[in-house]
CSV table of C-alpha atoms in Angstrom, one decimal:
chain,number,residue,atom,x,y,z
A,248,MET,CA,23.5,94.5,38.3
A,249,THR,CA,25.9,95.4,35.5
A,250,SER,CA,25.1,95.2,31.8
A,251,SER,CA,27.3,92.1,31.3
A,252,GLY,CA,25.5,90.4,34.1
A,253,LEU,CA,22.2,91.2,32.5
A,254,HIS,CA,23.4,89.7,29.2
A,255,VAL,CA,24.5,86.5,30.9
A,256,ALA,CA,21.2,86.1,32.7
A,257,GLY,CA,19.3,86.7,29.5
A,258,ALA,CA,21.3,84.2,27.6
A,259,ALA,CA,20.7,81.6,30.3
A,260,LYS,CA,16.9,82.2,30.2
A,261,MET,CA,16.9,81.9,26.4
A,262,ALA,CA,18.9,78.6,26.6
A,263,ALA,CA,16.5,77.2,29.2
A,264,ALA,CA,13.5,78.2,27.1
A,265,GLU,CA,15.0,76.6,24.0
A,266,GLY,CA,15.7,73.4,26.1
A,267,SER,CA,12.2,73.2,27.4
A,268,GLY,CA,10.8,73.8,24.0
A,269,ALA,CA,13.0,71.1,22.5
A,270,GLY,CA,12.1,68.7,25.3
A,271,GLY,CA,8.4,69.4,24.8
A,272,THR,CA,8.8,68.8,21.1
A,273,LEU,CA,10.7,65.5,21.5
A,274,PHE,CA,8.9,64.2,24.6
A,275,PRO,CA,5.5,65.8,24.7
A,276,GLY,CA,4.2,63.2,27.1
A,277,LEU,CA,6.8,64.0,29.8
A,278,ALA,CA,5.9,67.7,30.1
A,279,ASP,CA,3.4,67.2,33.0
A,280,VAL,CA,5.3,64.3,34.6
A,281,SER,CA,6.7,64.9,38.1
A,282,ILE,CA,8.3,62.6,40.6
A,283,PRO,CA,7.3,63.1,44.2
A,284,GLN,CA,10.1,63.4,46.7
A,285,ASP,CA,8.8,60.6,48.9
A,286,ILE,CA,9.0,57.8,46.3
A,287,PRO,CA,12.3,55.8,46.7
A,288,VAL,CA,14.3,55.3,43.5
A,289,GLU,CA,16.6,52.6,44.9
A,290,GLY,CA,16.2,48.9,44.4
A,291,GLU,CA,17.6,45.7,42.9
A,292,ILE,CA,17.3,44.4,39.4
A,293,THR,CA,16.6,40.7,39.6
A,294,VAL,CA,15.4,38.1,37.0
A,295,PRO,CA,12.7,35.8,38.4
A,296,VAL,CA,13.7,32.2,38.1
A,297,GLY,CA,10.9,29.7,37.5
A,298,SER,CA,10.5,26.8,39.8
A,299,HIS,CA,11.8,23.4,38.6
A,300,SER,CA,9.8,20.3,39.1
A,301,PRO,CA,11.6,17.2,40.4
A,302,GLU,CA,11.0,15.5,37.0
A,303,GLU,CA,13.0,18.3,35.3
A,304,ASP,CA,16.0,18.0,37.6
A,305,TYR,CA,15.9,14.1,37.4
A,306,SER,CA,18.9,12.6,35.7
A,307,THR,CA,19.4,8.9,34.7
A,308,LEU,CA,22.9,9.2,36.2
A,309,ASP,CA,21.3,9.3,39.6
A,310,GLU,CA,19.1,6.2,39.2
A,311,PRO,CA,20.1,2.6,40.1
A,312,VAL,CA,21.5,0.4,37.2
A,313,LYS,CA,18.6,-2.0,37.7
A,314,ASP,CA,16.0,0.8,37.0
A,315,THR,CA,17.9,1.8,33.9
A,316,ILE,CA,18.0,-1.7,32.5
A,317,MET,CA,14.3,-2.3,33.3
A,318,ARG,CA,13.3,0.9,31.6
A,319,ASP,CA,15.3,0.1,28.5
A,320,LEU,CA,13.9,-3.5,28.4
A,321,LYS,CA,10.4,-2.1,28.6
A,322,ALA,CA,11.1,0.3,25.7
A,323,VAL,CA,12.4,-2.5,23.6
A,324,GLY,CA,9.4,-4.7,24.4
A,325,LYS,CA,7.0,-1.9,23.4
A,326,LYS,CA,8.7,-1.6,20.0
A,327,PHE,CA,8.4,-5.4,19.5
A,328,VAL,CA,4.6,-5.0,20.2
A,329,HIS,CA,4.4,-2.3,17.6
A,330,VAL,CA,6.0,-4.6,15.0
A,331,MET,CA,3.8,-7.5,15.8
A,332,TYR,CA,0.7,-5.2,15.5
A,333,PRO,CA,1.9,-2.9,12.7
A,334,LYS,CA,0.0,0.4,12.4
A,335,LYS,CA,0.9,4.0,11.5
A,336,SER,CA,2.7,5.1,14.6
A,337,SER,CA,5.7,7.3,15.4
A,338,ALA,CA,6.8,5.2,18.5
A,339,LEU,CA,9.7,3.5,16.6
A,340,LEU,CA,10.7,6.8,15.0
A,341,ARG,CA,10.5,9.0,18.1
A,342,ASP,CA,12.4,6.8,20.6
A,343,TRP,CA,14.7,4.8,18.3
A,344,ASP,CA,17.4,2.5,19.6
A,345,LEU,CA,19.6,-0.3,18.1
A,346,TRP,CA,19.5,-2.7,20.9
A,347,GLY,CA,16.5,-4.6,19.6
A,348,PRO,CA,17.9,-4.9,16.0
A,349,LEU,CA,21.2,-6.1,17.4
A,350,VAL,CA,19.6,-8.8,19.4
A,351,LEU,CA,17.5,-9.9,16.5
A,352,CYS,CA,20.4,-9.9,14.1
A,353,VAL,CA,22.6,-11.9,16.4
A,354,SER,CA,19.8,-14.4,17.1
A,355,LEU,CA,19.0,-14.9,13.4
A,356,ALA,CA,22.7,-15.3,12.5
A,357,LEU,CA,23.1,-17.9,15.2
A,358,MET,CA,20.1,-19.9,14.1
A,359,LEU,CA,21.3,-19.8,10.5
A,360,GLN,CA,24.7,-21.1,11.5
A,361,GLY,CA,24.8,-24.4,9.8
A,362,GLY,CA,28.1,-25.8,11.1
A,363,SER,CA,31.8,-25.1,11.6
A,364,ALA,CA,33.6,-22.8,9.3
A,365,ASP,CA,35.8,-25.6,7.8
A,366,SER,CA,32.9,-27.9,7.1
A,367,LYS,CA,32.4,-28.8,3.4
A,368,ASP,CA,28.8,-29.8,4.0
A,369,ASP,CA,27.8,-26.6,5.7
A,370,GLY,CA,24.1,-26.2,5.1
A,371,GLY,CA,23.7,-22.5,5.8
A,372,PRO,CA,25.6,-19.2,5.8
A,373,GLN,CA,28.1,-18.3,8.4
A,374,PHE,CA,27.5,-15.9,11.2
A,375,ALA,CA,29.5,-13.0,9.6
A,376,GLU,CA,27.7,-13.4,6.3
A,377,VAL,CA,24.2,-13.0,7.8
A,378,PHE,CA,25.4,-10.2,10.0
A,379,VAL,CA,26.9,-8.3,7.1
A,380,ILE,CA,23.9,-8.9,4.8
A,381,ILE,CA,21.4,-7.6,7.3
A,382,TRP,CA,23.3,-4.5,8.3
A,383,PHE,CA,24.7,-3.6,4.9
A,384,GLY,CA,21.2,-4.0,3.4
A,385,ALA,CA,19.6,-1.8,6.0
A,386,VAL,CA,22.3,0.9,5.4
A,387,VAL,CA,21.7,0.8,1.6
A,388,ILE,CA,17.9,1.1,2.1
A,389,THR,CA,18.4,4.0,4.5
A,390,LEU,CA,20.7,5.8,2.0
A,391,ASN,CA,18.2,5.2,-0.8
A,392,SER,CA,15.5,6.7,1.4
A,393,LYS,CA,17.5,9.8,2.2
A,394,LEU,CA,18.5,10.3,-1.5
A,395,LEU,CA,14.8,10.1,-2.5
A,396,GLY,CA,14.0,13.0,-0.2
A,397,GLY,CA,12.8,11.1,2.9
A,398,THR,CA,12.3,13.0,6.1
A,399,ILE,CA,13.4,10.2,8.4
A,400,SER,CA,16.9,10.2,10.0
A,401,PHE,CA,19.6,7.6,9.3
A,402,PHE,CA,19.3,5.8,12.7
A,403,GLN,CA,15.6,6.0,12.8
A,404,SER,CA,15.5,4.0,9.5
A,405,LEU,CA,18.0,1.5,10.8
A,406,CYS,CA,15.9,1.1,13.9
A,407,VAL,CA,12.7,0.3,12.0
A,408,LEU,CA,14.3,-2.0,9.5
A,409,GLY,CA,16.1,-3.9,12.3
A,410,TYR,CA,13.0,-4.3,14.5
A,411,CYS,CA,10.9,-5.5,11.5
A,412,VAL,CA,13.3,-8.5,11.2
A,413,MET,CA,11.5,-9.9,14.2
A,414,PRO,CA,8.8,-11.9,12.3
A,415,LEU,CA,11.5,-13.5,10.2
A,416,THR,CA,13.4,-14.4,13.3
A,417,VAL,CA,10.3,-16.1,14.6
A,418,ALA,CA,10.0,-17.9,11.2
A,419,MET,CA,13.5,-19.1,11.5
A,420,LEU,CA,12.8,-20.5,15.0
A,421,VAL,CA,9.7,-22.3,13.7
A,422,CYS,CA,11.7,-23.7,10.7
A,423,ARG,CA,14.4,-25.1,13.0
A,424,LEU,CA,11.7,-26.9,15.0
A,425,VAL,CA,10.1,-28.3,11.9
A,426,LEU,CA,13.4,-29.5,10.6
A,427,LEU,CA,13.9,-31.5,13.7
A,428,ALA,CA,11.1,-33.8,12.5
A,429,GLY,CA,12.6,-34.3,9.1
A,430,ALA,CA,13.3,-32.5,5.8
A,431,GLY,CA,10.6,-34.0,3.6
A,432,THR,CA,8.0,-32.5,1.3
A,433,VAL,CA,5.6,-31.8,4.1
A,434,SER,CA,8.3,-30.0,6.1
A,435,PHE,CA,9.1,-27.8,3.1
A,436,ILE,CA,5.5,-26.8,2.6
A,437,ILE,CA,5.1,-25.9,6.2
A,438,ARG,CA,8.3,-23.9,6.1
A,439,LEU,CA,7.2,-22.2,2.9
A,440,ILE,CA,3.9,-21.1,4.4
A,441,VAL,CA,5.5,-19.8,7.6
A,442,VAL,CA,8.3,-18.0,5.9
A,443,GLY,CA,5.9,-16.5,3.3
A,444,ALA,CA,3.6,-15.2,6.0
A,445,MET,CA,6.4,-13.7,8.1
A,446,PHE,CA,8.0,-12.1,5.0
A,447,GLY,CA,4.7,-10.3,4.3
A,448,TRP,CA,4.5,-9.3,7.9
A,449,SER,CA,7.9,-7.8,8.0
A,450,THR,CA,7.4,-5.9,4.7
A,451,LEU,CA,4.0,-4.6,5.8
A,452,ALA,CA,5.3,-3.5,9.2
A,453,SER,CA,8.3,-1.7,7.8
A,454,THR,CA,6.3,0.1,5.1
A,455,ALA,CA,3.7,1.2,7.7
A,456,PHE,CA,6.4,3.1,9.6
A,457,LEU,CA,8.5,4.3,6.7
A,458,ALA,CA,6.1,5.0,3.8
A,459,ASP,CA,4.7,8.2,5.2
A,460,SER,CA,8.2,9.8,5.5
A,461,GLN,CA,8.7,9.7,1.8
A,462,PRO,CA,7.3,11.9,-1.0
A,463,PRO,CA,4.0,10.6,-2.4
A,464,ASN,CA,5.4,10.1,-5.9
A,465,ARG,CA,8.4,8.1,-4.8
A,466,LYS,CA,7.0,5.6,-2.3
A,467,ALA,CA,7.3,2.8,-4.8
A,468,LEU,CA,11.0,3.4,-5.2
A,469,VAL,CA,11.4,3.1,-1.4
A,470,VAL,CA,9.2,0.1,-0.9
A,471,TYR,CA,10.9,-2.0,-3.6
A,472,PRO,CA,14.3,-2.2,-1.9
A,473,ILE,CA,12.6,-3.0,1.4
A,474,PHE,CA,10.7,-5.8,-0.3
A,475,LEU,CA,14.0,-7.1,-1.8
A,476,PHE,CA,15.8,-6.8,1.5
A,477,TYR,CA,13.3,-9.0,3.4
A,478,PHE,CA,13.0,-11.4,0.4
A,479,VAL,CA,16.8,-12.2,0.6
A,480,ILE,CA,16.6,-12.9,4.3
A,481,SER,CA,13.5,-15.0,3.8
A,482,TRP,CA,15.2,-17.0,1.0
A,483,MET,CA,18.1,-17.7,3.4
A,484,ILE,CA,15.7,-19.0,6.0
A,485,LEU,CA,13.7,-21.1,3.5
A,486,THR,CA,16.7,-22.7,1.9
A,487,PHE,CA,18.5,-23.4,5.1
A,488,THR,CA,19.2,-27.1,5.8
A,489,PRO,CA,21.0,-28.2,8.9
A,490,GLN,CA,24.3,-30.1,8.7
């Protein structure tokens, strides 16, 4: 072997030694690792997919219309039960909807309808007046709640305020039945007691759902507009006289 060949071989050995030394310094744990020849190194990289239950793949688009309507009616009925037996619960806040408030608002406006629009002796507000007062008042209370730092969402507040009109709607129905017997002093006293009780019920039910979503030092600022809102509706019911 010539001298140049010896120099090249020596340089290769030195480079190999330096490489092994660097590898041992950088990856000391791999110095004694060896891969046997009989272990296959081929395969597929796959991501396991969890099994889906039938409930997760279920969509309301695939169910019959009758089932959808019945499910929604049951949900509305459960919210009515929560209002009639008010307690601290998140049912109205978690599964909010505006179907119940819309039905109650329309029913109350129809019962407060005193006569035709062109009647001079109209004994009650018109449909549009009641509708606007209820929804505008609910929106103002909701905005007031949000500005005071409430954690409840806009539509959740509308849902609670709308559903809590139910006792006053029942009071209006009772007053209409009492007025069928006459509009004397006894009739007024009965209507006053019924409307006063339902007014307290509506206020108590709404504050039971909304008070906890407000800062502790601002609850009074939130409860007062709610009190005023239901008081205006109660006053319209109490002062209503049929044509």
